[in-house]
Structures are given as C-alpha cells and as structure tokens.
C-alpha cells in the first residue's frame, strides 16, 4: 500500500501532500520536512529508493522517489508494493500531469493544486493503484471539468452579478457623478 | 395607499443591497497564492495566512454559502503549507451535502484531506456518502467511492457495505473499479464482511477493462492474505490468471496500455503477485503457473525499467512458489545479472531479493559473494545497508577470515549508524566461526579500534568473556590491549589516530583486563608465539595511565568506574605503588557521582585500614562460562553438518551479558529461541540473585546508583561482599549519604509486580511502605528495554483514582540501551485505602520510531493499599 505521496520542490516547499494513513497535522509537516532532508541529500546517480524514514514507520517502509527538474515526487510505500512498479507509477503520474497542463511546470502545480489532487484521485485511491491508462484518466478529468463548466453557466449567475455590481464600485460612482453647481445655476437663472 | 411604508421598504431593500455590495468578495485562490508567494520572509507569509484564515473563519461563522467552495479551496492550500485547517471540517461536510458537483468535488477533497476516522465528526459524512453512492451521475458516485476508499472507518464500512457490493456489479467500469478498491478498504477494516463480496469479486476476473482487473486482483490478493479458506477457493482461478498474463504477453501493441513497449506492466505485476500468494506451499497450483513464469522470465524485454520491474516480480514468484529446480536456476541467474547491472535501482532490488532467497538457496547466493561485498563500497547508503545485511548472512567457517577483512575495511570508514550495528553483528559472527581464540581476540581488538565509541555494550561483554575464558591467552591479551590504549593516549607521541576519549569501549576493556591480569603485564609474560613482541609495563606506567583516565574530563562515567575498579584490583598486585593508589582513591571519596564516591571510599578503606580483607575482596574473577553451543569451531573442530546461518538477533546480546554475569544459562541460545517474556525474566532474575547476596531485601532494586545496571553488576561481581561490607563500615560516616536511606528497607515485604511487558519494554514495580506513615507507598519502577534497539524519549504517565494522590519523580534517564534499565520513583498517598489501580501510558521512540501504548494495572498486591 502507498502510505503517502509527497511532491515538493528543491527547497523543500510542499507542492502536494496526500496521506493515505492518518497523521496529525504537525506530524505531516514533520514527515515532509524529514523526507525532504533525506531525499535532497542524495546525488542524482544513486538509486531511487531510501529506507527507514523514521517518522512514517519501521523498516517495512520505503521512500521511492524521482527528481524532475525542480520537483521531487516521493511515494512512501510498504513492502506489498513493487519498488520498480512504483517508479513506473510516478512516471505515469508525471506524464499525465504533463498532458493535462501541457508541459507541466512547478507553477502549474502551485496554482492548480486542486486539479492535481483530482488527477491523483483517478490514479491512486485509498493507497492502491486505481488506473494506469493515461488516456482513460485524461478523459475522466475532462468530462468532470465539463460538468463543472455547465454548472458554472447556470448557478454561478448570482455570484457573478454580485461581483459585477461590486466592481462598479457604487459609492465612488455616486461621488463621481457631476451635478451642476446648484447655487451657481440658480444665480444663472434668468427670470 | 401607504406611501411612507412603501418608501421604507424600498429604503430597506436598497440598504441591504448596498450592505451586500460593501462586504468585499473573498480573495480568489489564485490571488491568495500570489500573495503568499510574494511574501519575502516566513513571518510575512504567516501574517498573510493568518489574516486569510481569520477571514475564512468569519465567513464560516456567517454561514456564507455562496463563497464556501472558494474558501475551502483556499483553506486546503493553506493546509498543505502546514497551517492548521481543522476548523474547515464541518464546512466540507456542508459542501458535500450541496447539490452542485463543483461543491461536492471540493467538499470531498477537503474531507479526504482534513477528516480521519479518529474524529467523531467523521461519522456525519456517512449519510451524504450513502446518498451519493445511490446517485445516477457516475462522477458523483465516483467521488463518494474515492472518499470512502480513503477514509472509511469500521462503522462506515458496515453501514455502506451493501451499497458497495451493489456497485461492484454495476455496468459502468469506472464505478466498478472504484468499488473494488472500496471493498478492499472495507475488508481491511472489517474482515467479517469478506463473505459478502466474494461472489461479486469472482466475476471481476473475467473482466476486459484493465483498471477493473488491476483493482480486482488487488482485492483478491488481500482476501487471500486474510483468510485461508478464500485462498483455497481462489487457487482454482490460477488458470484464469495465467490466461490474463498470457494474453498480455502475446498481445501486440495496444496504444492504451503500452508503457515503453510493454503491455500494461502494472497489471502484469499485480497478477504475478497474486500468483505468488496462490502458489505458495501448494505444488498443484505452482505446477499450473510454471510455464507462464518461465515465459515471462525469458521473454521480457529488459532494456527499460518496466521490463525489469516485471522480471523482478517473476523472480520473486519463482522463488516463493514450489517451482521446478530448473526454473529456480533461471531465477537465480536473473538475479546474478541484476547484481552487475549498471542501474543502481536494479542492483538494489537484486540485493533485496537475494536477502529473501538466502534462506531458500544458500549456495546460489554464495556464488555472488564477491559482488555483494563489493557493494559495501558503493557510494549509495541504501545499497550499502542491504549489502551489509547480506554480507553477515553469508559468513561461514570457510570464509570468515576473508569476510572479516572486508568488513573491517568497511567498519573503518562507515557512518556512525553502521558502526554500532556492524560491530555487534561481527561479534556474533566471530563467536560462531572464529577459527582460534587468538584470531578471535585480534579481530575483536580491531573492531574496538575501528568503531570507537559506536561500539555497543554487547561487544565489550564479548571481549571480556573471551579473555576471561582463554586462560593461556590472557597475558597476550593484556599486552595487546596495553599497547592499543597506550598508542591512543594523547600524551604519547607517534601513532595518534583518534584520542582515547573517542574509544571509550576500548579503554573499558583494557581497564578490566589490566585490573584482572595486570601481573602478566608487570612480568612481561605477554607472548603467545615466539615471534610476538614482549610488552612490559612498570607499576608507575600503569598507575599513570589509570590516573590520566580517571582525571580526564573526557572519560565517560562508565570508563571511570572500570578504571577505579581496576585500581582496586591492582592494589593487591602492586608492591610499591600503594600510596599512590590510596591517593587517587581518596580523590574520589568526594566525587560528585555517588557510584565513584562510594567506590573511592570503600577502596580507600581496604587499601589503608582493612588491608587484611583486601586480597579476598579483590580476588581474581573465575573464568566466565559460555554456552559452548555458539562456539562451533572454537576448538578447531569443524562441524560440517552445522550450516545454520548466523541469526542476527538481539537475543544473543542478552546471553553474552548473562554469561558475563557468570550465570550459566542452561539453554544454549543458538539452538533454542527464548521468547521475549522468558528473556525478560531471565534478565531480571540474576540481578535479583545478585542482590540477594548483598543482604538487601530481595524485593529492593539495587541501591539506586548508576543507570547502567548490568555494568554495575559487572563491576560488583568480583567484590560482591564489598557493598554490604562498606555500607556497614561507613554506616556512621558522612559518606552514608543517601545510600543508607536508600538501602535500609523502610518496611514490609510487599511482593514486586511486573506491571507491563509489551513492545520490548518491561515495567517492574517494587513497593515499600514506611511504617510510620502507612498511607504512603513508594513505588520504584524499573523500566527495562527488553527489545533490540535504543529507546529514547521514554515517557511514563500514570493516573490513579481520584481519592488517591500520585507524585511522580523524574526517571534516572529517558534513554535506555538494549537490555538495560532506568528507574523512576512514584509516591502514592492513599488515605481512604481504596483499591489501588493505575492507568498508564507509555510512550517512547525505539531507534527513532515512536511507540505509544496504554494499559491498566489492576494486580497491585493488597498490601500496597491496605
């Protein structure tokens, strides 16, 4: 079983964290920090497996990671998963992201972290591999995006109206309305 | 018509609208992220986040439904950055209950990230899940399934199992595959529900969709692991699985499932794993899969990682099932190829697999010994760790010398984390396979030199035992040790590799040997063979060295204890240096450390006033007996029948310690496995015996001195009458100090209890009551680390019924080495004399892994509360 999936950048800033086993919020941050320290110390020419991240559990657990440009993708798994298989899974995940965002980069992950989560949920569910066919994952993600778009057409109307009104900034506009200077106008009145 | 009323209403409406417009729209997620990213310092970022959190909280309070979705999305981002976000849990549930898919999607995402089965709020989602599982929209069902698969608790599993079972038969593959994983989660939580899913699961194997096949195989694998009946049932499906695998192998290129030229490697891996489970210990099923495994093993393209991944699984399956011998040869050959692969990942899994196969096929793994040993020099720590583990399993009588050479090379340059583990394991291997005692001693000395302070106590114990046993070698040993420590002393010119302060274990061993066998050193009888160098030391040399150890502030306490003991022993052997010994001893009679102070005082008495007792007290220790069973070849007689692999178990450490204490253990440890309970008993019993000899109450723990009990015992053993004698001797002196208070029994023989014995931790309570205040009970708790690995951050918490007062004192230490113990005092005031019960919580880290456990103690002896 996959215990956790972490994505962070070269400086240890988390970009995605998903735990399939319960940890307190503090613990989660500690795990991310420790994992980063373990992984970032390693050269690029060593193997992609690391044993014994102490926080997430005993010797049964392994960290399997890949390093792409500025990002580390780390999967923490127990012995029931094939190490090499997980490496391929990371590849599938990254390729799917690449297809969804068209040349994915760190910024995509930052600004669309919800979308990344949705993609991940189609790939892995409850710590087990769900689907590895990229085309299938892509179709499902696109279909769901369509459903959301339709909804936005109908029911987002009130929200849009309110923000439109707000953008008009009525108090300012009222101020901006140029009324003729009344006393002067009265004076100008010729009877 | 009431125009005034109408105007009022209009005013009201306009007022509302203006109000609404005035409240700003919440920042968009995108803008928040921008703000956070533009923060230059951590403090700035925190300020932005706190401001936004405060705002989000306020909108939650106002029940603002319109922006809930956006706010939760922001909160989830904040959560990822590590800020608390638990206050969003309830809002997630509200979103989940919404009609809109967009809301549901974010709501379920939040639920997965923020909720867990330990919180009560978690059950509230069950109802929404139930509704959504019955929805007609496939994506809504998909969301609910995904969430259930991630956070289902046993109660939820029971409540929703029937829905899942129904969805397993759904016509939609998208839903079926998710339902299969939900079923997996549910049977993990509630194994009783497995029956219910069986019929639907069986049909999953006839599936065409690969996603459903993967999840279905996962589900079946778990079922087979959980119940032997199910395993027997699914053995019949082996031909189906073989067919699936065959189709994958034969199928031409299919763009959907192709991963670098191989058709759906993920499914292949899953099927191979299930085959392994099915074929294990069942020759008939194994027979059915022999052919396909051979096909996979020979036909898989291995230029890419995917191919190797499949091959790796195939090899594991070949090794696990009852396969043909020819197939096994094929498997081992593949591993051999893996081992010399240039890809580090492949090398790692090769070592990993060899570790698992070494028990099955020892000779096959042996063939790769040189390659494995070479991996010890790999720059990658992960590979080194595996190679080290494997190397120890490969040591036997014939290769012990060459392997030791390699391992010593490794030990010298290894990281600290490896050094202690490696040295302990080497001691075990030497004990089993050392060809001669002399060689054995020499390599142990090298280990002590190489691993320095990272040597564990069991290594020290091993060396001492060896020296004590090998009567003919004692002179040689003490000479070599003298040379070793002298070379390391800072004031000596020449070879100074590391100062002695970094080789405390070596110093301790040397100290002990000099104390016991110093006469050889004085007489120069330090040769074993003709060509050995004669090493002689004068009394003043030795004294100067001991003094330098005792006065150096870089010596550890234990080393000083060894040194002062050696000084005591030497006082019977020396002729001229007695005044100097007495002078040094006197220095310690005012030492801040109680143990050293006590020794200093006692020994001063022996050296000066009571010198008639001296020779009896400081008599040479008798040779420590070992169980000969683990010395297969100690006398040079090889026993070819014994091919048992060296078992690397902490168990042995206890044995050698026990042996050190001079207790002959009737059970040869290498043959019989002591279970941990028994071990714990064994380890506490001798200490008690020891104390019985000291005239204490049998239930009293040792006088509370020193944290290191086994070592204490070690030091005491040669002079066991000393303690008792000295407490009497010094009884009137100011030196009695706390000692008297501690050692004089307060009252009553209340039997001790073992309050807790789990997770490799044993808590033993011994009680004492003061007759003058019968309401007060003092408990001395001994926390013993009976498992392997160091315990750190030991925390013991206790709660008692309200009418009882409890006072806890800090423990002597919060770190406990294996098989050692610390003490903690507890005072209980029980005026109403209610039955004493205690609820306890123990938390600690074993080698860094946190462990917490709770329990209740109800077996207090009646005398403790009456």
Coordinates of N, CA and C in Angstrom, one line a residue, chain B residues 128-210:
Chain B
X128 N -24.3 11.5 3.7 CA -24.0 12.1 2.4 C -23.5 11.0 1.5
X129 N -22.5 10.2 2.0 CA -21.9 9.2 1.1 C -23.0 8.2 0.6
X130 N -23.9 7.9 1.5 CA -24.9 6.9 1.1 C -25.8 7.5 0.0
X131 N -26.2 8.7 0.2 CA -27.0 9.4 -0.9 C -26.2 9.4 -2.2
X132 N -25.0 9.8 -2.1 CA -24.2 10.0 -3.4 C -23.9 8.6 -4.0
X133 N -23.7 7.6 -3.2 CA -23.5 6.3 -3.8 C -24.6 5.8 -4.6
X134 N -25.8 6.3 -4.2 CA -27.0 5.9 -4.9 C -27.4 6.8 -6.1
X135 N -26.5 7.8 -6.3 CA -26.8 8.8 -7.3 C -26.7 8.2 -8.7
X136 N -27.3 8.9 -9.7 CA -27.3 8.3 -11.0 C -26.1 8.9 -11.8
X137 N -25.6 10.0 -11.3 CA -24.4 10.6 -12.0 C -23.2 9.9 -11.7
X138 N -22.5 9.4 -12.7 CA -21.3 8.5 -12.4 C -20.2 9.2 -11.7
X139 N -20.0 10.5 -11.9 CA -18.9 11.2 -11.3 C -19.2 11.4 -9.8
X140 N -20.5 11.7 -9.5 CA -20.9 11.8 -8.1 C -20.6 10.5 -7.3
X141 N -21.0 9.4 -7.9 CA -20.7 8.1 -7.3 C -19.2 7.9 -7.2
X142 N -18.5 8.3 -8.2 CA -17.0 8.2 -8.2 C -16.4 8.9 -7.1
X143 N -16.9 10.2 -6.9 CA -16.3 11.0 -5.8 C -16.6 10.3 -4.4
X144 N -17.8 9.8 -4.2 CA -18.2 9.2 -3.0 C -17.3 8.0 -2.7
X145 N -17.1 7.2 -3.8 CA -16.3 5.9 -3.7 C -14.9 6.3 -3.3
X146 N -14.4 7.3 -4.0 CA -13.0 7.7 -3.8 C -12.8 8.1 -2.3
X147 N -13.8 8.9 -1.8 CA -13.6 9.3 -0.4 C -13.8 8.1 0.5
X148 N -14.7 7.3 0.3 CA -14.9 6.1 1.2 C -13.7 5.3 1.2
X149 N -13.1 5.1 0.0 CA -11.9 4.3 -0.1 C -10.7 4.9 0.7
X150 N -10.8 6.2 0.9 CA -9.6 6.8 1.6 C -9.8 6.9 3.1
X151 N -11.1 7.1 3.5 CA -11.3 7.4 5.0 C -12.3 6.5 5.7
X152 N -12.6 5.4 5.1 CA -13.7 4.5 5.7 C -13.2 4.0 7.0
X153 N -14.1 4.1 8.0 CA -13.8 3.5 9.3 C -14.6 2.2 9.4
X154 N -14.4 1.4 10.4 CA -15.2 0.1 10.5 C -16.7 0.4 10.5
X155 N -17.2 1.4 11.2 CA -18.6 1.6 11.3 C -19.1 2.0 9.9
X156 N -18.4 2.9 9.2 CA -18.8 3.3 7.9 C -18.8 2.1 7.0
X157 N -17.8 1.2 7.1 CA -17.7 0.0 6.3 C -19.0 -0.8 6.4
X158 N -19.4 -1.0 7.7 CA -20.5 -1.9 7.9 C -21.8 -1.2 7.3
X159 N -21.9 0.1 7.5 CA -23.1 0.8 7.1 C -23.2 0.8 5.5
X160 N -22.1 0.9 4.9 CA -22.2 1.1 3.4 C -21.8 -0.1 2.6
X161 N -21.5 -1.3 3.3 CA -21.0 -2.4 2.5 C -22.0 -2.9 1.5
X162 N -23.3 -2.8 1.8 CA -24.3 -3.3 0.8 C -24.3 -2.5 -0.5
X163 N -24.1 -1.1 -0.3 CA -24.0 -0.3 -1.4 C -22.8 -0.6 -2.3
X164 N -21.7 -0.9 -1.7 CA -20.5 -1.2 -2.4 C -20.7 -2.5 -3.2
X165 N -21.3 -3.4 -2.5 CA -21.5 -4.7 -3.1 C -22.3 -4.6 -4.4
X166 N -23.3 -3.7 -4.3 CA -24.2 -3.5 -5.5 C -23.4 -2.8 -6.6
X167 N -22.6 -1.8 -6.2 CA -21.8 -1.1 -7.2 C -20.7 -2.0 -7.9
X168 N -20.3 -3.0 -7.1 CA -19.3 -3.9 -7.7 C -19.9 -4.6 -9.0
X169 N -21.2 -4.7 -9.0 CA -21.9 -5.3 -10.2 C -22.4 -4.3 -11.2
X170 N -22.0 -3.1 -11.0 CA -22.5 -2.0 -11.9 C -22.0 -2.3 -13.3
X171 N -22.7 -1.7 -14.2 CA -22.4 -1.9 -15.6 C -21.3 -1.0 -16.1
X172 N -21.0 0.0 -15.2 CA -20.0 1.1 -15.6 C -18.7 0.7 -15.0
X173 N -17.7 0.5 -15.9 CA -16.4 0.1 -15.4 C -15.7 1.1 -14.5
X174 N -16.0 2.4 -14.8 CA -15.4 3.5 -13.9 C -15.8 3.3 -12.5
X175 N -17.1 2.9 -12.3 CA -17.6 2.7 -11.0 C -17.1 1.4 -10.4
X176 N -17.1 0.4 -11.2 CA -16.7 -1.0 -10.8 C -15.3 -1.0 -10.2
X177 N -14.4 -0.3 -10.9 CA -13.0 -0.4 -10.4 C -12.9 0.4 -9.0
X178 N -13.6 1.5 -8.9 CA -13.5 2.2 -7.6 C -14.2 1.4 -6.5
X179 N -15.3 0.7 -6.9 CA -16.0 -0.1 -5.9 C -15.1 -1.2 -5.4
X180 N -14.3 -1.8 -6.3 CA -13.4 -2.9 -5.9 C -12.4 -2.4 -4.8
X181 N -11.9 -1.2 -5.0 CA -10.9 -0.7 -4.0 C -11.6 -0.3 -2.7
X182 N -12.9 0.1 -2.8 CA -13.6 0.4 -1.6 C -13.8 -0.9 -0.8
X183 N -14.2 -1.9 -1.5 CA -14.3 -3.2 -0.9 C -13.0 -3.7 -0.2
X184 N -11.9 -3.4 -0.9 CA -10.6 -3.7 -0.3 C -10.4 -3.0 1.0
X185 N -10.8 -1.7 1.0 CA -10.6 -0.9 2.3 C -11.6 -1.5 3.4
X186 N -12.8 -1.8 3.0 CA -13.7 -2.3 4.0 C -13.3 -3.6 4.6
X187 N -12.8 -4.6 3.7 CA -12.3 -5.8 4.3 C -11.1 -5.7 5.1
X188 N -10.3 -4.6 4.8 CA -9.1 -4.4 5.7 C -9.6 -3.9 7.1
X189 N -10.7 -3.2 7.1 CA -11.2 -2.6 8.4 C -12.1 -3.7 9.1
X190 N -12.9 -4.3 8.3 CA -13.9 -5.3 8.9 C -13.8 -6.6 8.1
X191 N -12.8 -7.5 8.5 CA -12.6 -8.7 7.7 C -13.9 -9.6 7.7
X192 N -14.8 -9.5 8.6 CA -16.0 -10.3 8.6 C -16.9 -10.1 7.3
X193 N -16.7 -8.9 6.7 CA -17.6 -8.6 5.6 C -17.1 -9.3 4.3
X194 N -16.0 -10.0 4.4 CA -15.4 -10.6 3.2 C -16.4 -11.5 2.4
X195 N -17.1 -12.3 3.2 CA -18.1 -13.2 2.6 C -19.0 -12.6 1.6
X196 N -19.5 -11.4 2.0 CA -20.5 -10.7 1.2 C -19.9 -10.3 -0.1
X197 N -18.6 -10.0 -0.2 CA -18.1 -9.5 -1.5 C -17.7 -10.7 -2.4
X198 N -17.6 -11.9 -1.9 CA -17.0 -13.0 -2.6 C -17.6 -13.2 -4.0
X199 N -18.9 -13.4 -4.1 CA -19.5 -13.7 -5.4 C -19.2 -12.6 -6.5
X200 N -19.3 -11.3 -6.1 CA -19.1 -10.2 -7.0 C -17.6 -10.2 -7.4
X201 N -16.7 -10.5 -6.5 CA -15.3 -10.4 -6.7 C -14.9 -11.5 -7.8
X202 N -15.5 -12.6 -7.7 CA -15.1 -13.7 -8.6 C -15.3 -13.3 -10.1
X203 N -16.4 -12.6 -10.3 CA -16.7 -12.2 -11.7 C -15.7 -11.1 -12.2
X204 N -15.0 -10.4 -11.3 CA -14.1 -9.4 -11.7 C -13.0 -9.9 -12.5
X205 N -12.6 -11.2 -12.4 CA -11.5 -11.8 -13.1 C -11.8 -12.0 -14.6
X206 N -13.1 -12.0 -14.9 CA -13.4 -12.2 -16.3 C -13.5 -10.9 -17.1
X207 N -13.1 -9.9 -16.4 CA -13.2 -8.5 -16.9 C -12.3 -8.2 -18.1
X208 N -12.8 -7.3 -18.9 CA -11.9 -6.9 -20.0 C -11.1 -5.6 -19.7
X209 N -11.8 -4.7 -19.0 CA -11.2 -3.4 -18.6 C -10.0 -3.6 -17.7
X210 N -8.8 -3.0 -18.1 CA -7.6 -3.3 -17.2 C -7.7 -2.6 -15.9

